Amino acid sequence: MPDQPPLTADAVEAFVASLRQRLVPANTVKSYAHDLRLFLRAAPMTLPEVHAETVRARDASRVRRCQAM
């Protein structure tokens, strides 16, 4: 069975955990964690799919939907 690509959500959790381990201020950790949870709503599920073009395209699509409301 081939290895599964890493999940974006797992990478986000690892990054937030690394902030906590480095004793980053609590407000900074909360802000990053919140922003990254919002990012996960639009980000591809697997980490190798996350790149600037994909994020920009998904963000543009979201903006168009919001403007249509």
Short mmCIF file of N, CA and C in Angstrom, two decimals:
data_model
loop_
_atom_site.label_atom_id
_atom_site.label_comp_id
_atom_site.label_asym_id
_atom_site.label_seq_id
_atom_site.Cartn_x
_atom_site.Cartn_y
_atom_site.Cartn_z
N MET A 1 0.85 -1.18 0.00
CA MET A 1 0.00 0.00 0.00
C MET A 1 0.89 1.24 0.00
N PRO A 2 0.68 2.17 -0.94
CA PRO A 2 1.52 3.38 -1.00
C PRO A 2 1.26 4.30 0.19
N ASP A 3 2.29 5.07 0.53
CA ASP A 3 2.13 6.04 1.61
C ASP A 3 1.12 7.10 1.20
N GLN A 4 0.31 7.49 2.16
CA GLN A 4 -0.67 8.55 1.92
C GLN A 4 0.03 9.90 2.05
N PRO A 5 -0.35 10.88 1.22
CA PRO A 5 0.26 12.21 1.36
C PRO A 5 -0.17 12.84 2.68
N PRO A 6 0.66 13.70 3.24
CA PRO A 6 0.30 14.33 4.51
C PRO A 6 -0.94 15.20 4.35
N LEU A 7 -1.75 15.23 5.39
CA LEU A 7 -2.95 16.06 5.37
C LEU A 7 -2.63 17.48 5.79
N THR A 8 -3.29 18.41 5.17
CA THR A 8 -3.09 19.82 5.49
C THR A 8 -3.44 20.09 6.95
N ALA A 9 -4.52 19.50 7.44
CA ALA A 9 -4.93 19.71 8.82
C ALA A 9 -3.86 19.23 9.80
N ASP A 10 -3.21 18.12 9.48
CA ASP A 10 -2.14 17.62 10.35
C ASP A 10 -0.96 18.59 10.37
N ALA A 11 -0.65 19.18 9.23
CA ALA A 11 0.44 20.15 9.16
C ALA A 11 0.11 21.39 9.98
N VAL A 12 -1.14 21.83 9.91
CA VAL A 12 -1.57 22.99 10.70
C VAL A 12 -1.44 22.69 12.19
N GLU A 13 -1.91 21.52 12.61
CA GLU A 13 -1.81 21.14 14.02
C GLU A 13 -0.35 21.07 14.48
N ALA A 14 0.51 20.52 13.64
CA ALA A 14 1.93 20.43 13.99
C ALA A 14 2.55 21.82 14.12
N PHE A 15 2.16 22.74 13.22
CA PHE A 15 2.70 24.08 13.28
C PHE A 15 2.26 24.80 14.56
N VAL A 16 0.98 24.70 14.89
CA VAL A 16 0.48 25.34 16.11
C VAL A 16 1.14 24.72 17.34
N ALA A 17 1.32 23.41 17.34
CA ALA A 17 2.01 22.75 18.46
C ALA A 17 3.45 23.25 18.58
N SER A 18 4.09 23.47 17.43
CA SER A 18 5.48 23.96 17.48
C SER A 18 5.53 25.37 18.07
N LEU A 19 4.52 26.18 17.79
CA LEU A 19 4.46 27.52 18.39
C LEU A 19 4.38 27.42 19.91
N ARG A 20 3.53 26.51 20.37
CA ARG A 20 3.38 26.33 21.83
C ARG A 20 4.69 25.85 22.47
N GLN A 21 5.39 24.96 21.80
CA GLN A 21 6.65 24.44 22.34
C GLN A 21 7.73 25.50 22.42
N ARG A 22 7.66 26.48 21.52
CA ARG A 22 8.67 27.54 21.50
C ARG A 22 8.29 28.71 22.40
N LEU A 23 7.24 28.52 23.20
CA LEU A 23 6.80 29.53 24.15
C LEU A 23 6.44 30.86 23.49
N VAL A 24 5.78 30.76 22.35
CA VAL A 24 5.26 31.94 21.66
C VAL A 24 4.12 32.48 22.52
N PRO A 25 3.93 33.81 22.58
CA PRO A 25 2.84 34.37 23.39
C PRO A 25 1.48 33.74 23.05
N ALA A 26 0.67 33.54 24.08
CA ALA A 26 -0.62 32.87 23.93
C ALA A 26 -1.52 33.55 22.90
N ASN A 27 -1.54 34.88 22.89
CA ASN A 27 -2.38 35.58 21.92
C ASN A 27 -1.94 35.30 20.49
N THR A 28 -0.65 35.18 20.28
CA THR A 28 -0.14 34.87 18.95
C THR A 28 -0.58 33.48 18.53
N VAL A 29 -0.46 32.52 19.44
CA VAL A 29 -0.87 31.14 19.14
C VAL A 29 -2.36 31.11 18.82
N LYS A 30 -3.17 31.80 19.62
CA LYS A 30 -4.62 31.84 19.37
C LYS A 30 -4.93 32.44 18.00
N SER A 31 -4.25 33.52 17.67
CA SER A 31 -4.49 34.18 16.38
C SER A 31 -4.12 33.28 15.21
N TYR A 32 -2.93 32.69 15.29
CA TYR A 32 -2.49 31.79 14.22
C TYR A 32 -3.44 30.60 14.10
N ALA A 33 -3.80 30.00 15.23
CA ALA A 33 -4.68 28.84 15.21
C ALA A 33 -6.02 29.19 14.58
N HIS A 34 -6.57 30.34 14.94
CA HIS A 34 -7.84 30.78 14.37
C HIS A 34 -7.72 31.00 12.86
N ASP A 35 -6.71 31.74 12.45
CA ASP A 35 -6.52 32.02 11.02
C ASP A 35 -6.31 30.73 10.22
N LEU A 36 -5.55 29.81 10.79
CA LEU A 36 -5.28 28.56 10.07
C LEU A 36 -6.52 27.67 10.01
N ARG A 37 -7.38 27.72 11.03
CA ARG A 37 -8.65 26.98 10.95
C ARG A 37 -9.51 27.53 9.80
N LEU A 38 -9.53 28.85 9.65
CA LEU A 38 -10.25 29.46 8.53
C LEU A 38 -9.63 29.04 7.20
N PHE A 39 -8.31 29.02 7.15
CA PHE A 39 -7.60 28.59 5.95
C PHE A 39 -7.97 27.16 5.57
N LEU A 40 -8.10 26.29 6.58
CA LEU A 40 -8.41 24.89 6.30
C LEU A 40 -9.76 24.71 5.62
N ARG A 41 -10.67 25.64 5.83
CA ARG A 41 -11.98 25.54 5.18
C ARG A 41 -11.86 25.60 3.66
N ALA A 42 -10.88 26.32 3.17
CA ALA A 42 -10.73 26.50 1.73
C ALA A 42 -9.54 25.76 1.15
N ALA A 43 -8.66 25.27 2.00
CA ALA A 43 -7.43 24.63 1.53
C ALA A 43 -7.69 23.21 1.04
N PRO A 44 -6.88 22.75 0.11
CA PRO A 44 -6.96 21.35 -0.31
C PRO A 44 -6.70 20.43 0.89
N MET A 45 -7.26 19.24 0.84
CA MET A 45 -7.13 18.32 1.96
C MET A 45 -5.70 17.81 2.17
N THR A 46 -4.99 17.57 1.07
CA THR A 46 -3.64 17.04 1.20
C THR A 46 -2.62 18.16 1.00
N LEU A 47 -1.58 18.12 1.80
CA LEU A 47 -0.58 19.17 1.82
C LEU A 47 0.12 19.39 0.47
N PRO A 48 0.44 18.34 -0.28
CA PRO A 48 1.12 18.59 -1.57
C PRO A 48 0.28 19.43 -2.55
N GLU A 49 -1.03 19.49 -2.35
CA GLU A 49 -1.89 20.28 -3.23
C GLU A 49 -1.92 21.76 -2.85
N VAL A 50 -1.39 22.10 -1.69
CA VAL A 50 -1.42 23.49 -1.22
C VAL A 50 -0.25 24.24 -1.85
N HIS A 51 -0.58 25.19 -2.70
CA HIS A 51 0.41 26.10 -3.26
C HIS A 51 -0.30 27.41 -3.57
N ALA A 52 0.44 28.43 -3.84
CA ALA A 52 -0.12 29.78 -3.97
C ALA A 52 -1.24 29.86 -5.00
N GLU A 53 -1.06 29.24 -6.15
CA GLU A 53 -2.08 29.33 -7.19
C GLU A 53 -3.40 28.72 -6.76
N THR A 54 -3.35 27.58 -6.07
CA THR A 54 -4.57 26.94 -5.58
C THR A 54 -5.27 27.81 -4.55
N VAL A 55 -4.50 28.35 -3.64
CA VAL A 55 -5.08 29.19 -2.59
C VAL A 55 -5.70 30.44 -3.20
N ARG A 56 -5.00 31.08 -4.12
CA ARG A 56 -5.55 32.28 -4.78
C ARG A 56 -6.84 31.96 -5.53
N ALA A 57 -6.87 30.86 -6.24
CA ALA A 57 -8.06 30.49 -7.01
C ALA A 57 -9.25 30.23 -6.09
N ARG A 58 -9.02 29.54 -5.00
CA ARG A 58 -10.11 29.26 -4.07
C ARG A 58 -10.57 30.53 -3.38
N ASP A 59 -9.63 31.42 -3.06
CA ASP A 59 -10.00 32.68 -2.43
C ASP A 59 -10.81 33.54 -3.39
N ALA A 60 -10.42 33.60 -4.64
CA ALA A 60 -11.15 34.38 -5.64
C ALA A 60 -12.56 33.82 -5.82
N SER A 61 -12.70 32.51 -5.80
CA SER A 61 -14.01 31.89 -5.92
C SER A 61 -14.89 32.26 -4.73
N ARG A 62 -14.31 32.27 -3.53
CA ARG A 62 -15.05 32.64 -2.33
C ARG A 62 -15.50 34.09 -2.39
N VAL A 63 -14.63 34.97 -2.85
CA VAL A 63 -14.96 36.39 -2.96
C VAL A 63 -16.11 36.58 -3.93
N ARG A 64 -16.07 35.89 -5.07
CA ARG A 64 -17.16 36.01 -6.05
C ARG A 64 -18.49 35.55 -5.45
N ARG A 65 -18.48 34.46 -4.68
CA ARG A 65 -19.71 33.98 -4.05
C ARG A 65 -20.24 35.02 -3.07
N CYS A 66 -19.37 35.63 -2.29
CA CYS A 66 -19.80 36.62 -1.30
C CYS A 66 -20.36 37.87 -2.00
N GLN A 67 -19.76 38.27 -3.10
CA GLN A 67 -20.23 39.45 -3.82
C GLN A 67 -21.59 39.20 -4.46
N ALA A 68 -21.88 37.96 -4.80
CA ALA A 68 -23.16 37.62 -5.44
C ALA A 68 -24.31 37.65 -4.44
N MET A 69 -24.01 37.63 -3.17
CA MET A 69 -25.08 37.60 -2.15
C MET A 69 -25.73 38.94 -1.98
#
